[in-house]
JSON list of C-alpha atoms in Angstrom, two decimals:
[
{"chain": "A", "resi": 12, "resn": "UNK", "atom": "CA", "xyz": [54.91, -16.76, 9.68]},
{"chain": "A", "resi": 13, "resn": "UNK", "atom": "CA", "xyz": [51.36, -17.70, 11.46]},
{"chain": "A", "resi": 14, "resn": "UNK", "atom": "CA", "xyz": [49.26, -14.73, 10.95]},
{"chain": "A", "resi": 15, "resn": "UNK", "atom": "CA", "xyz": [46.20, -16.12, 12.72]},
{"chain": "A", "resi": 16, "resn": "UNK", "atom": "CA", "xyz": [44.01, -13.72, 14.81]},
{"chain": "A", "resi": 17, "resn": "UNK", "atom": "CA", "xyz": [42.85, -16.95, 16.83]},
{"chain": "A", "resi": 18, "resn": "UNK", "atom": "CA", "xyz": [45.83, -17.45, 19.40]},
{"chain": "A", "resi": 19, "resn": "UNK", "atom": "CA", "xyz": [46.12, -19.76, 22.20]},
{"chain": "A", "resi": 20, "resn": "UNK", "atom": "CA", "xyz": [44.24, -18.88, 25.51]},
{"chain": "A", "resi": 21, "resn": "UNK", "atom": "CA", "xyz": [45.48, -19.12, 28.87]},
{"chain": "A", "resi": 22, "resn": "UNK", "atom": "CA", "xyz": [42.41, -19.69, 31.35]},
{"chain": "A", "resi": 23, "resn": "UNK", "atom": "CA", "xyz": [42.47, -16.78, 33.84]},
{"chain": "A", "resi": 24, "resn": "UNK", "atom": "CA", "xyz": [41.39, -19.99, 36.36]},
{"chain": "A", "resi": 25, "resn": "UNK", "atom": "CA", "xyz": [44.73, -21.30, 35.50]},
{"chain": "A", "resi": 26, "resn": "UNK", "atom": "CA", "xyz": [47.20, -21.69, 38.34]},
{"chain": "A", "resi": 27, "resn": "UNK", "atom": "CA", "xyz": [50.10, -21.52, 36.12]},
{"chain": "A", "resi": 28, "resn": "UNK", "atom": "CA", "xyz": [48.95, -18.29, 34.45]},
{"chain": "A", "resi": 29, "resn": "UNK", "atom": "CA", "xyz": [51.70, -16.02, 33.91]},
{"chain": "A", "resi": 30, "resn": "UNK", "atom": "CA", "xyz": [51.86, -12.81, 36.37]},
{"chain": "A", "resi": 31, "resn": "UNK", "atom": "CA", "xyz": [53.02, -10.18, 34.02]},
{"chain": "A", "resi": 32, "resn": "UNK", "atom": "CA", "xyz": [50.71, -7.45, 33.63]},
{"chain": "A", "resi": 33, "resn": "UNK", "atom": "CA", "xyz": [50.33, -4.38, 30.96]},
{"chain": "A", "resi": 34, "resn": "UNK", "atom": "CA", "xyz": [48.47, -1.03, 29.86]},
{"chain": "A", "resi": 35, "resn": "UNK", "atom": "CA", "xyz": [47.18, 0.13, 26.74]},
{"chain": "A", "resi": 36, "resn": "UNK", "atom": "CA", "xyz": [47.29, 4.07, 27.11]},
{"chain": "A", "resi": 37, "resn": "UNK", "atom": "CA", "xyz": [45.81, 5.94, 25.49]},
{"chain": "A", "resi": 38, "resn": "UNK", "atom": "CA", "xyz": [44.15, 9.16, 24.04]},
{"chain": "A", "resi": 39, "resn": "UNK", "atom": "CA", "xyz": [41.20, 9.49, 21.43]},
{"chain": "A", "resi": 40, "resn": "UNK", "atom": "CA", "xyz": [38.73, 12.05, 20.93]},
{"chain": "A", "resi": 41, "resn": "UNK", "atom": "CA", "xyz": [36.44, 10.65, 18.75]},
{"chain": "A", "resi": 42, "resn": "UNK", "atom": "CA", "xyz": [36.61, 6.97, 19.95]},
{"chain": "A", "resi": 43, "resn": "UNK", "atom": "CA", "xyz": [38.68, 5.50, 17.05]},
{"chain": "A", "resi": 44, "resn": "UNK", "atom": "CA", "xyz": [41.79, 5.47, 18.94]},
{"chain": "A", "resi": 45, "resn": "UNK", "atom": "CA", "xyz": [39.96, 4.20, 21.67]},
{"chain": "A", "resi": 46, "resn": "UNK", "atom": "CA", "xyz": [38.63, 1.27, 19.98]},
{"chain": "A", "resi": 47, "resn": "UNK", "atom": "CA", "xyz": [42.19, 0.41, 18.39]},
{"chain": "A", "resi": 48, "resn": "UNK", "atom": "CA", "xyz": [43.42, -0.07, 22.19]},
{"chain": "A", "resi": 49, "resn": "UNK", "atom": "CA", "xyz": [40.83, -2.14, 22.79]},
{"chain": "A", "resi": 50, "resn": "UNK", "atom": "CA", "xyz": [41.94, -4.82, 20.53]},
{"chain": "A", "resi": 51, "resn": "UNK", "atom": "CA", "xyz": [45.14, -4.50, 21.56]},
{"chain": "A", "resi": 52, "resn": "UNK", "atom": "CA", "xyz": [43.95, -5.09, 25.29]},
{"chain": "A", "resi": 53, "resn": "UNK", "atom": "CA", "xyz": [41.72, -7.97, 23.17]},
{"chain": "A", "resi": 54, "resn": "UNK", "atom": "CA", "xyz": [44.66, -9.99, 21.62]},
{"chain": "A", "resi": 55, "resn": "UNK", "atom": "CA", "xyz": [46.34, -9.59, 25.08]},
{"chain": "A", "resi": 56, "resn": "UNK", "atom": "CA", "xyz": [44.02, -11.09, 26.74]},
{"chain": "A", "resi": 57, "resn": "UNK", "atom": "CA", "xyz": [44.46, -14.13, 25.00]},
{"chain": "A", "resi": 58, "resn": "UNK", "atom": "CA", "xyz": [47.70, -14.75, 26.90]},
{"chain": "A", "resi": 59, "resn": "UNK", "atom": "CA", "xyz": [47.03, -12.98, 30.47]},
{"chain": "A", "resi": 60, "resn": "UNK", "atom": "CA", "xyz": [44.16, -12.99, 32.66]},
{"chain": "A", "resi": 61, "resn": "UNK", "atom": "CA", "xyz": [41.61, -10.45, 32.38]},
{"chain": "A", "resi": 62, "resn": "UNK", "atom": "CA", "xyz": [42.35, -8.13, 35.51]},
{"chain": "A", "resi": 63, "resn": "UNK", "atom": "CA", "xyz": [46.22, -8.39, 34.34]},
{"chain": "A", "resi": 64, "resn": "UNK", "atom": "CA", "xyz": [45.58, -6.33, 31.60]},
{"chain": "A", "resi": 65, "resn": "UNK", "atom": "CA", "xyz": [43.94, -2.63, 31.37]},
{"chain": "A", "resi": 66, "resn": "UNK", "atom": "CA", "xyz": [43.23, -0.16, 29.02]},
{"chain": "A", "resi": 67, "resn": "UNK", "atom": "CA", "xyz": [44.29, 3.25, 30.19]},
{"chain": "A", "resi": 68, "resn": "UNK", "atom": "CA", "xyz": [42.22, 6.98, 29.42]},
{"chain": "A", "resi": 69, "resn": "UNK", "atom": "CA", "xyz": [44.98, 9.37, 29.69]},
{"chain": "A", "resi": 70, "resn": "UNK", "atom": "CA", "xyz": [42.53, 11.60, 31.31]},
{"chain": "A", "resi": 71, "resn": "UNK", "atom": "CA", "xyz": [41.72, 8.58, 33.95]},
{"chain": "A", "resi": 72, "resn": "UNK", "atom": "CA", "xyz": [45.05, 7.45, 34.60]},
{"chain": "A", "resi": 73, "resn": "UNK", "atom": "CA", "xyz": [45.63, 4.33, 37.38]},
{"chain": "A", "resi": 74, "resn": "UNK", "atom": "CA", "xyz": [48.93, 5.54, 38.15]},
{"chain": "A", "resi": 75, "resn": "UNK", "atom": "CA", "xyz": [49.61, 2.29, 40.33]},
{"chain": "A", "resi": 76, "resn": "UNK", "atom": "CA", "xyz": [48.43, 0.15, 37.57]},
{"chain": "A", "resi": 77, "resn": "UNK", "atom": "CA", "xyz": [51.11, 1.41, 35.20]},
{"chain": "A", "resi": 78, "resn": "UNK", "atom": "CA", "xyz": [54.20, 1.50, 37.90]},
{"chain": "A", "resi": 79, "resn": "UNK", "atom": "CA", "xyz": [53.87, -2.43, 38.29]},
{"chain": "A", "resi": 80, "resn": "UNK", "atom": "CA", "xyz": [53.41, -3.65, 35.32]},
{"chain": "A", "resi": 81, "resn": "UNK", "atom": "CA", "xyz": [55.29, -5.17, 33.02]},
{"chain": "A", "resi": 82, "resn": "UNK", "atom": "CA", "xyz": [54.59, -3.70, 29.88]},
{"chain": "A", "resi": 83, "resn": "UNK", "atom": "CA", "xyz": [52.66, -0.11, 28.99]},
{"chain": "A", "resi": 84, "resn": "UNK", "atom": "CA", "xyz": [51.61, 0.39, 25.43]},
{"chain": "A", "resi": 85, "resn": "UNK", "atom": "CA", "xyz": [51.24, 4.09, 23.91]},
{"chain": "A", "resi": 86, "resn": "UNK", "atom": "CA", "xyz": [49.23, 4.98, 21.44]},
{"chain": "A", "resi": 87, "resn": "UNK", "atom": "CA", "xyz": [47.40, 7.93, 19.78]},
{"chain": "A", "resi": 88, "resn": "UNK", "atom": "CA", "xyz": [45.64, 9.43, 17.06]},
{"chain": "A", "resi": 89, "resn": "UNK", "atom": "CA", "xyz": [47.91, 11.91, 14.82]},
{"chain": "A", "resi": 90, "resn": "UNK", "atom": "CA", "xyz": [47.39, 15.48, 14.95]},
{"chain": "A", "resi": 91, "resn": "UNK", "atom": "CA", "xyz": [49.57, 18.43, 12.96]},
{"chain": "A", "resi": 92, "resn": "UNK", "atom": "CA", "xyz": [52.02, 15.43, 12.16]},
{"chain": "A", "resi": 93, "resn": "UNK", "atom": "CA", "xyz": [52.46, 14.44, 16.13]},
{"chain": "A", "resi": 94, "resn": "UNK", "atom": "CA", "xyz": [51.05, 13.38, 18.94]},
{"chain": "A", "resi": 95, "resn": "UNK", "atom": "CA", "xyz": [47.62, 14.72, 20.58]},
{"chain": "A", "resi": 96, "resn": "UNK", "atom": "CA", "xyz": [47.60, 17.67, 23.06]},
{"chain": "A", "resi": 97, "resn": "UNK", "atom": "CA", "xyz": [45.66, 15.32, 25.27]},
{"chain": "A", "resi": 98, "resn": "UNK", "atom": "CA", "xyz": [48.35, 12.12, 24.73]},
{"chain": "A", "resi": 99, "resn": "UNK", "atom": "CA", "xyz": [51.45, 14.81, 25.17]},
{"chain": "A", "resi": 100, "resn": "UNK", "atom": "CA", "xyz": [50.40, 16.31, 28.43]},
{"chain": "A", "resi": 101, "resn": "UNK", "atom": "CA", "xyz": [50.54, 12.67, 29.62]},
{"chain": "A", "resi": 102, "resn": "UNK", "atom": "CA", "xyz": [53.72, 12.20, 28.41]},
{"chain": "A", "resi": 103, "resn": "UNK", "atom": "CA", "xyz": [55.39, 15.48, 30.42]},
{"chain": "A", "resi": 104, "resn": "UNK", "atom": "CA", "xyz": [53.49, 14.66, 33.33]},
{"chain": "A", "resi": 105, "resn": "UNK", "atom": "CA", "xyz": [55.34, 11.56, 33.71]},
{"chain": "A", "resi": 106, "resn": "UNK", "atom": "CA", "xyz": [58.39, 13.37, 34.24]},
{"chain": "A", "resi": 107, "resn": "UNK", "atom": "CA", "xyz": [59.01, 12.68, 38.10]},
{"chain": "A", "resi": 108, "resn": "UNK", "atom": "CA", "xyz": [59.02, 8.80, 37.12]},
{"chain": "A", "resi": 109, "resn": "UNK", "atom": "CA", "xyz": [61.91, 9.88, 34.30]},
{"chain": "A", "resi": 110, "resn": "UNK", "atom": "CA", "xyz": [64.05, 11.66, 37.33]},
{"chain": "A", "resi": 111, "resn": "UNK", "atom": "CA", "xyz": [63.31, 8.54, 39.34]},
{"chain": "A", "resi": 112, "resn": "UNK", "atom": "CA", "xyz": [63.76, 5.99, 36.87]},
{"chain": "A", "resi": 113, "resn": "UNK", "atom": "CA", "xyz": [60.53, 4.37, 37.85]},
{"chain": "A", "resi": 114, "resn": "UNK", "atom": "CA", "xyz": [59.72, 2.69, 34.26]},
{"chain": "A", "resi": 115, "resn": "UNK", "atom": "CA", "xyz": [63.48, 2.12, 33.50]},
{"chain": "A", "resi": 116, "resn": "UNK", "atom": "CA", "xyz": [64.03, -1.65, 32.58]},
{"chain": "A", "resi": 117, "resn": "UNK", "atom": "CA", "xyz": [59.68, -2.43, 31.63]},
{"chain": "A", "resi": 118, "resn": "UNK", "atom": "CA", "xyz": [58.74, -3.50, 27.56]},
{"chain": "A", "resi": 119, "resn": "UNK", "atom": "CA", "xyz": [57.20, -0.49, 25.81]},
{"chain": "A", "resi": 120, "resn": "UNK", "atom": "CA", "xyz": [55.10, -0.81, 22.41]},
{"chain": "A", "resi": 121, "resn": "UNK", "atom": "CA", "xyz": [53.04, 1.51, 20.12]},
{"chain": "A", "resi": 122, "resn": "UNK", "atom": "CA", "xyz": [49.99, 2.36, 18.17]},
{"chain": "A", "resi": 123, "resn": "UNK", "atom": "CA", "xyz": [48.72, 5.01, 15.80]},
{"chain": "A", "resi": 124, "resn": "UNK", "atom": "CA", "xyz": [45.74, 5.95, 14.06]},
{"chain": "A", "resi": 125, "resn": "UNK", "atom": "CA", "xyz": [45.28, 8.67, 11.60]},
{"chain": "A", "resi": 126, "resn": "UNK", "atom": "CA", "xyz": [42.90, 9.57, 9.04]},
{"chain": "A", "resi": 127, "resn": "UNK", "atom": "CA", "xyz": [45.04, 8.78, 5.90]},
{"chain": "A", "resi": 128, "resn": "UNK", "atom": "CA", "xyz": [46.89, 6.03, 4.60]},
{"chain": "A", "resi": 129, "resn": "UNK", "atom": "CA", "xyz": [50.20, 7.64, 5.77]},
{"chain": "A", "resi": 130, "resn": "UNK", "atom": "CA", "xyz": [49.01, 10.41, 8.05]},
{"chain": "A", "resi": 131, "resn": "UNK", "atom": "CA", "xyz": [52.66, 10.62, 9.08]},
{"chain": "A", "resi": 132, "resn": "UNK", "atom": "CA", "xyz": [51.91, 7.83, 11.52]},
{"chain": "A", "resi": 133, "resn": "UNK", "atom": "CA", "xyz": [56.01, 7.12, 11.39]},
{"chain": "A", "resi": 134, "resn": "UNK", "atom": "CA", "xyz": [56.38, 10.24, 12.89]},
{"chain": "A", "resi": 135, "resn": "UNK", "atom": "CA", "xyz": [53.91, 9.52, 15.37]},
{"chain": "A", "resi": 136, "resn": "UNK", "atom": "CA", "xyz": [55.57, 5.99, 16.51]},
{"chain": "A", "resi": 137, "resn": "UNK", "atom": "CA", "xyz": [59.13, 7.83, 16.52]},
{"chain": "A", "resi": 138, "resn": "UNK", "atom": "CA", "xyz": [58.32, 9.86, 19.04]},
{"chain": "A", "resi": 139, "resn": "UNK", "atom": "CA", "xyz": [56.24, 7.76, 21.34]},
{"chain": "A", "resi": 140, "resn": "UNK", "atom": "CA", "xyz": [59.41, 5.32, 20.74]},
{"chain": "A", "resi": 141, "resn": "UNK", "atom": "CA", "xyz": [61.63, 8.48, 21.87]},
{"chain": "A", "resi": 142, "resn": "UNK", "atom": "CA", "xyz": [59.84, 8.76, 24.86]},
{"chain": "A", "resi": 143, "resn": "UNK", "atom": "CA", "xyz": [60.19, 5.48, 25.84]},
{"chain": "A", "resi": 144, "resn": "UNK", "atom": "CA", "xyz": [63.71, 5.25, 25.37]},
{"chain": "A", "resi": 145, "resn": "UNK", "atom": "CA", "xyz": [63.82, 8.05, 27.48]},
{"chain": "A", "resi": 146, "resn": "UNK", "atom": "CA", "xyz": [62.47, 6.34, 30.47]},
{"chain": "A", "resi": 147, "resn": "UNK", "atom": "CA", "xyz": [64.92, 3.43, 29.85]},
{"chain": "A", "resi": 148, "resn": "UNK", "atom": "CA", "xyz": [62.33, 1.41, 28.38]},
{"chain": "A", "resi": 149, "resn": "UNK", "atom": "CA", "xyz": [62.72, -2.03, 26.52]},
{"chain": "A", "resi": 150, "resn": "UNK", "atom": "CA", "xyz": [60.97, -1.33, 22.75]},
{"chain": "A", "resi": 151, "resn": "UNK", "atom": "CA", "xyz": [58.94, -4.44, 21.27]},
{"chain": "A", "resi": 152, "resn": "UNK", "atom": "CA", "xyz": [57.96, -3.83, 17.34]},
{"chain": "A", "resi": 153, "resn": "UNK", "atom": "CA", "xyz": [55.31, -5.59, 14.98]},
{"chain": "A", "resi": 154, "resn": "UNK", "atom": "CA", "xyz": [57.26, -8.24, 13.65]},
{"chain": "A", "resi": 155, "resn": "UNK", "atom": "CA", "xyz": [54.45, -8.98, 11.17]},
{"chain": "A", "resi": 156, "resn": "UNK", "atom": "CA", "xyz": [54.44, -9.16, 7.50]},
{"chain": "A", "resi": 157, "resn": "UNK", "atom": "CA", "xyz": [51.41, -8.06, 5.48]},
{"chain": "A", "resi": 158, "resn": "UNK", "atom": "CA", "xyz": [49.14, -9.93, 4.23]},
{"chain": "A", "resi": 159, "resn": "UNK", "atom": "CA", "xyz": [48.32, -7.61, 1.34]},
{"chain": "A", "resi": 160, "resn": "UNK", "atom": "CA", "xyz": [47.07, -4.34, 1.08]},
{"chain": "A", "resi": 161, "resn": "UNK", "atom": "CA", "xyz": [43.49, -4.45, 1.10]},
{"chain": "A", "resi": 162, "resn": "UNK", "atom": "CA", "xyz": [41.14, -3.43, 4.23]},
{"chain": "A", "resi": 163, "resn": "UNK", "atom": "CA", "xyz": [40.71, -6.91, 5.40]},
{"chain": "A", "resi": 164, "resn": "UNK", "atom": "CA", "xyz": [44.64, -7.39, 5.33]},
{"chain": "A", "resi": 165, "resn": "UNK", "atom": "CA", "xyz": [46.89, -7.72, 8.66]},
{"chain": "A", "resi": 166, "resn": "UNK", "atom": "CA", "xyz": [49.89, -4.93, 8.90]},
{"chain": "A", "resi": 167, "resn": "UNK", "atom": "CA", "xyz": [48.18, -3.66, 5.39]},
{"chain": "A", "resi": 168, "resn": "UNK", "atom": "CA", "xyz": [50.32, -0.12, 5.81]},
{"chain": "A", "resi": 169, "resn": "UNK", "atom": "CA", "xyz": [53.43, -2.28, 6.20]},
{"chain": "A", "resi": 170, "resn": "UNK", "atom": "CA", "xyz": [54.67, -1.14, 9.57]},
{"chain": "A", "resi": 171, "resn": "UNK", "atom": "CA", "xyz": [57.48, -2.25, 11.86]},
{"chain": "A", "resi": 172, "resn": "UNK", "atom": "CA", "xyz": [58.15, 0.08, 14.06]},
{"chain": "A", "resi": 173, "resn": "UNK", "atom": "CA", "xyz": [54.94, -0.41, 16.13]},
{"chain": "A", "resi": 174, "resn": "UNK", "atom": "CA", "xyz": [50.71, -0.95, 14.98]},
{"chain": "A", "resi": 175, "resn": "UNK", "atom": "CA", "xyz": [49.25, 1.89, 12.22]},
{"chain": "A", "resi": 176, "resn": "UNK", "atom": "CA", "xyz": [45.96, 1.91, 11.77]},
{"chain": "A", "resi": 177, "resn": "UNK", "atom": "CA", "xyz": [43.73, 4.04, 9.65]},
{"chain": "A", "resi": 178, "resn": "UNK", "atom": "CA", "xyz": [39.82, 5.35, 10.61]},
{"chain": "A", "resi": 179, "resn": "UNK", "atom": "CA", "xyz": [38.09, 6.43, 8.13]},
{"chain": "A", "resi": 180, "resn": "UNK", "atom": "CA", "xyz": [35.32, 9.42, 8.30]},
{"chain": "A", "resi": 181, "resn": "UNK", "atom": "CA", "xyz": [32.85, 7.23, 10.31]},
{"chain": "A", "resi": 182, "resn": "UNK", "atom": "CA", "xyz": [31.80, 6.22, 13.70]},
{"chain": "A", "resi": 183, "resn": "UNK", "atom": "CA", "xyz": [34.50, 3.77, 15.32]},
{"chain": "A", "resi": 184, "resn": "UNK", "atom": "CA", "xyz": [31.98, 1.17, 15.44]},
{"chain": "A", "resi": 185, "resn": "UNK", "atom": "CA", "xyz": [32.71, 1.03, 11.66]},
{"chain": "A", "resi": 186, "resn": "UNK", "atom": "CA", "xyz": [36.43, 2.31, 11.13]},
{"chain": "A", "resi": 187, "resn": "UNK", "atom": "CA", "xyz": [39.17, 1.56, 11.56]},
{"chain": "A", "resi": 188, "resn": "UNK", "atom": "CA", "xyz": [38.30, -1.81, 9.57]},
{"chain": "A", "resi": 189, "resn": "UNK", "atom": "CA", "xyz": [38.29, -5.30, 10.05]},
{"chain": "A", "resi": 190, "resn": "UNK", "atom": "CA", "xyz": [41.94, -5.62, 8.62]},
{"chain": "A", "resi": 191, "resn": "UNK", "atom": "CA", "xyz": [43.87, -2.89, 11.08]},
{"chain": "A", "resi": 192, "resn": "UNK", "atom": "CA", "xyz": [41.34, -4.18, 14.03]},
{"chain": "A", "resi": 193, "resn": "UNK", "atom": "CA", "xyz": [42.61, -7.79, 13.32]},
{"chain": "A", "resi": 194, "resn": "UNK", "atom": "CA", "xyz": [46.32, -6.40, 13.41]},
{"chain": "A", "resi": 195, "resn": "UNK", "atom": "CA", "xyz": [45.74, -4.48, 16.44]},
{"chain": "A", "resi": 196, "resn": "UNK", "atom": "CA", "xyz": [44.44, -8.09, 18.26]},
{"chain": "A", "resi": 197, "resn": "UNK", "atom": "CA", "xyz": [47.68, -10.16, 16.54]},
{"chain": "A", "resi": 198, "resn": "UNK", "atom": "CA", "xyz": [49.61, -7.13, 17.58]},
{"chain": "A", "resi": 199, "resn": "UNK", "atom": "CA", "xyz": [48.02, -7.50, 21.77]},
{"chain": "A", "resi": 200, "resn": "UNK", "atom": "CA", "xyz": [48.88, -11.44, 21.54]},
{"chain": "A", "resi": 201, "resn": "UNK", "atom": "CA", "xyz": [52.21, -10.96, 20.16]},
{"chain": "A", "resi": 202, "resn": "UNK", "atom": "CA", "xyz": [53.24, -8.34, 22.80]},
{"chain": "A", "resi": 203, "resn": "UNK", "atom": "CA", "xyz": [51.80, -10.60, 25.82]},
{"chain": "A", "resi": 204, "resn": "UNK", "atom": "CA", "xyz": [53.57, -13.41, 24.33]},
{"chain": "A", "resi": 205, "resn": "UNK", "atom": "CA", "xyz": [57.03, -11.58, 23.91]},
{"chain": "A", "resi": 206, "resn": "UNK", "atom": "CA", "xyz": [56.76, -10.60, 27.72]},
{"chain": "A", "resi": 207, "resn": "UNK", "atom": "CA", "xyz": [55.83, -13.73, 28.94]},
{"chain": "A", "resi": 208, "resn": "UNK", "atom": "CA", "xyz": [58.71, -15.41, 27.42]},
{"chain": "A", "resi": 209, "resn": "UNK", "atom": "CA", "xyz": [61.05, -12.94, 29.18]},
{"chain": "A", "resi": 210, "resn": "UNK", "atom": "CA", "xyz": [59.84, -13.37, 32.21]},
{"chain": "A", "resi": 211, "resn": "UNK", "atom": "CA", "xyz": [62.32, -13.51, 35.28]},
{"chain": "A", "resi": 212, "resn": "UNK", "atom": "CA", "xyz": [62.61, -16.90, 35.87]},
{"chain": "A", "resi": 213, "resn": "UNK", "atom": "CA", "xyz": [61.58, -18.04, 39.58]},
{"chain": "A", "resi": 214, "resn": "UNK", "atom": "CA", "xyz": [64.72, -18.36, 41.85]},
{"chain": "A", "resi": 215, "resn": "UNK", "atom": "CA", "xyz": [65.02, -21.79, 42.78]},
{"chain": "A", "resi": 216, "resn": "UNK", "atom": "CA", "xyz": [65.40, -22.29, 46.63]},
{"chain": "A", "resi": 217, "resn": "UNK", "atom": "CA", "xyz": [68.43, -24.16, 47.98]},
{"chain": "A", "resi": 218, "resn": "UNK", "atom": "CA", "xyz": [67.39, -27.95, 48.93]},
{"chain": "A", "resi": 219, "resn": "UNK", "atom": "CA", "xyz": [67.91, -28.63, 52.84]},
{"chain": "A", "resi": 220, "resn": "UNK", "atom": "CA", "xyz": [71.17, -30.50, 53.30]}
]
């Protein structure tokens, strides 16, 4: 399996850029979350031009932003074994676009980030996976095996189901480390890349007779 951090790049100059767009949203207190969606939004962004993808505060949401695209990615630090206060008040406050059906049929993903190795991070990704089912949602995992276990290792906490990451007690411009950052960019590239190769072919218009 290629494991390289270093993918292709579309040029956002590029006429035959793909037009799929996604959100990384998001909720992090102390910045660590913060900076995990920001590799995400980094790895992306090696497949999609820059404005087409967007890293979302839950407490600044672009509303518009997330009802066209193509792809929103959840993700947020573990508290008590769950998600945020902050991450679940965005979750019930999307409730009119449940009764609508407004995300039904888009690719969801996502991330967590938790002080310890296991900081019940499943528990985390099961419910943000929940939710998306719940809005009739298309679920993309991490299809990537570690590299080892070590802090410069990709997927080093083994995880499927969507990215884990650890942060350490430290500013974020230090932890999470260079292994889990690395993952979240391979993880940003891989979803880009799974959306752009299901994307709705153009209809071809009928030739003049």
């Amino acid at each position: 399996m290629n494991t390289s951090v270093t993918p292709s790049i579309v040029s956002p100059h590029d006429d035959s850029s793909p037009s799929v767009s996604m959100a990384v949203i998001y909720h992090s207190n102390y910045g660590h979350t913060k900076r995990v969606a920001e590799a995400i939004v980094t790895g992306a962004r090696q497949q999609l031009p820059e404005a087409q993808v967007k890293a979302v505060d839950v407490h600044d949401v672009d509303w518009d932003f997330l009802d066209q695209a193509d792809l929103l990615v959840f993700g947020s630090a573990v508290y008590m074994g769950s998600v945020t206060a902050g991450f679940k008040a965005f979750m019930d406050s999307t409730s009119k676009r449940w009764y609508h059906g407004k995300w039904q049929g888009k690719w969801a993903a996502g991330f967590a980030n938790s002080g310890g190795l296991s900081g019940d991070k499943l528990a985390v990704l099961q419910q943000i996976c929940l939710y998306g089912m719940q809005h009739g949602m298309n679920w993309i995992g991490l299809p990537l095996r570690p590299t080892g276990h070590e802090p410069h290792d990709l997927n080093r906490l083994s995880s499927n189901l969507g990215l884990m990451t650890q942060s350490l007690d430290g500013p974020p411009e230090e932890t999470p480390g260079t292994g889990d950052i690395d993952t979240a960019i391979w993880f940003g590239d891989h979803l880009a890349k799974t959306v752009i190769k299901h994307q709705p072919k153009p209809s071809i218009a009928a030739s003049d007779s």
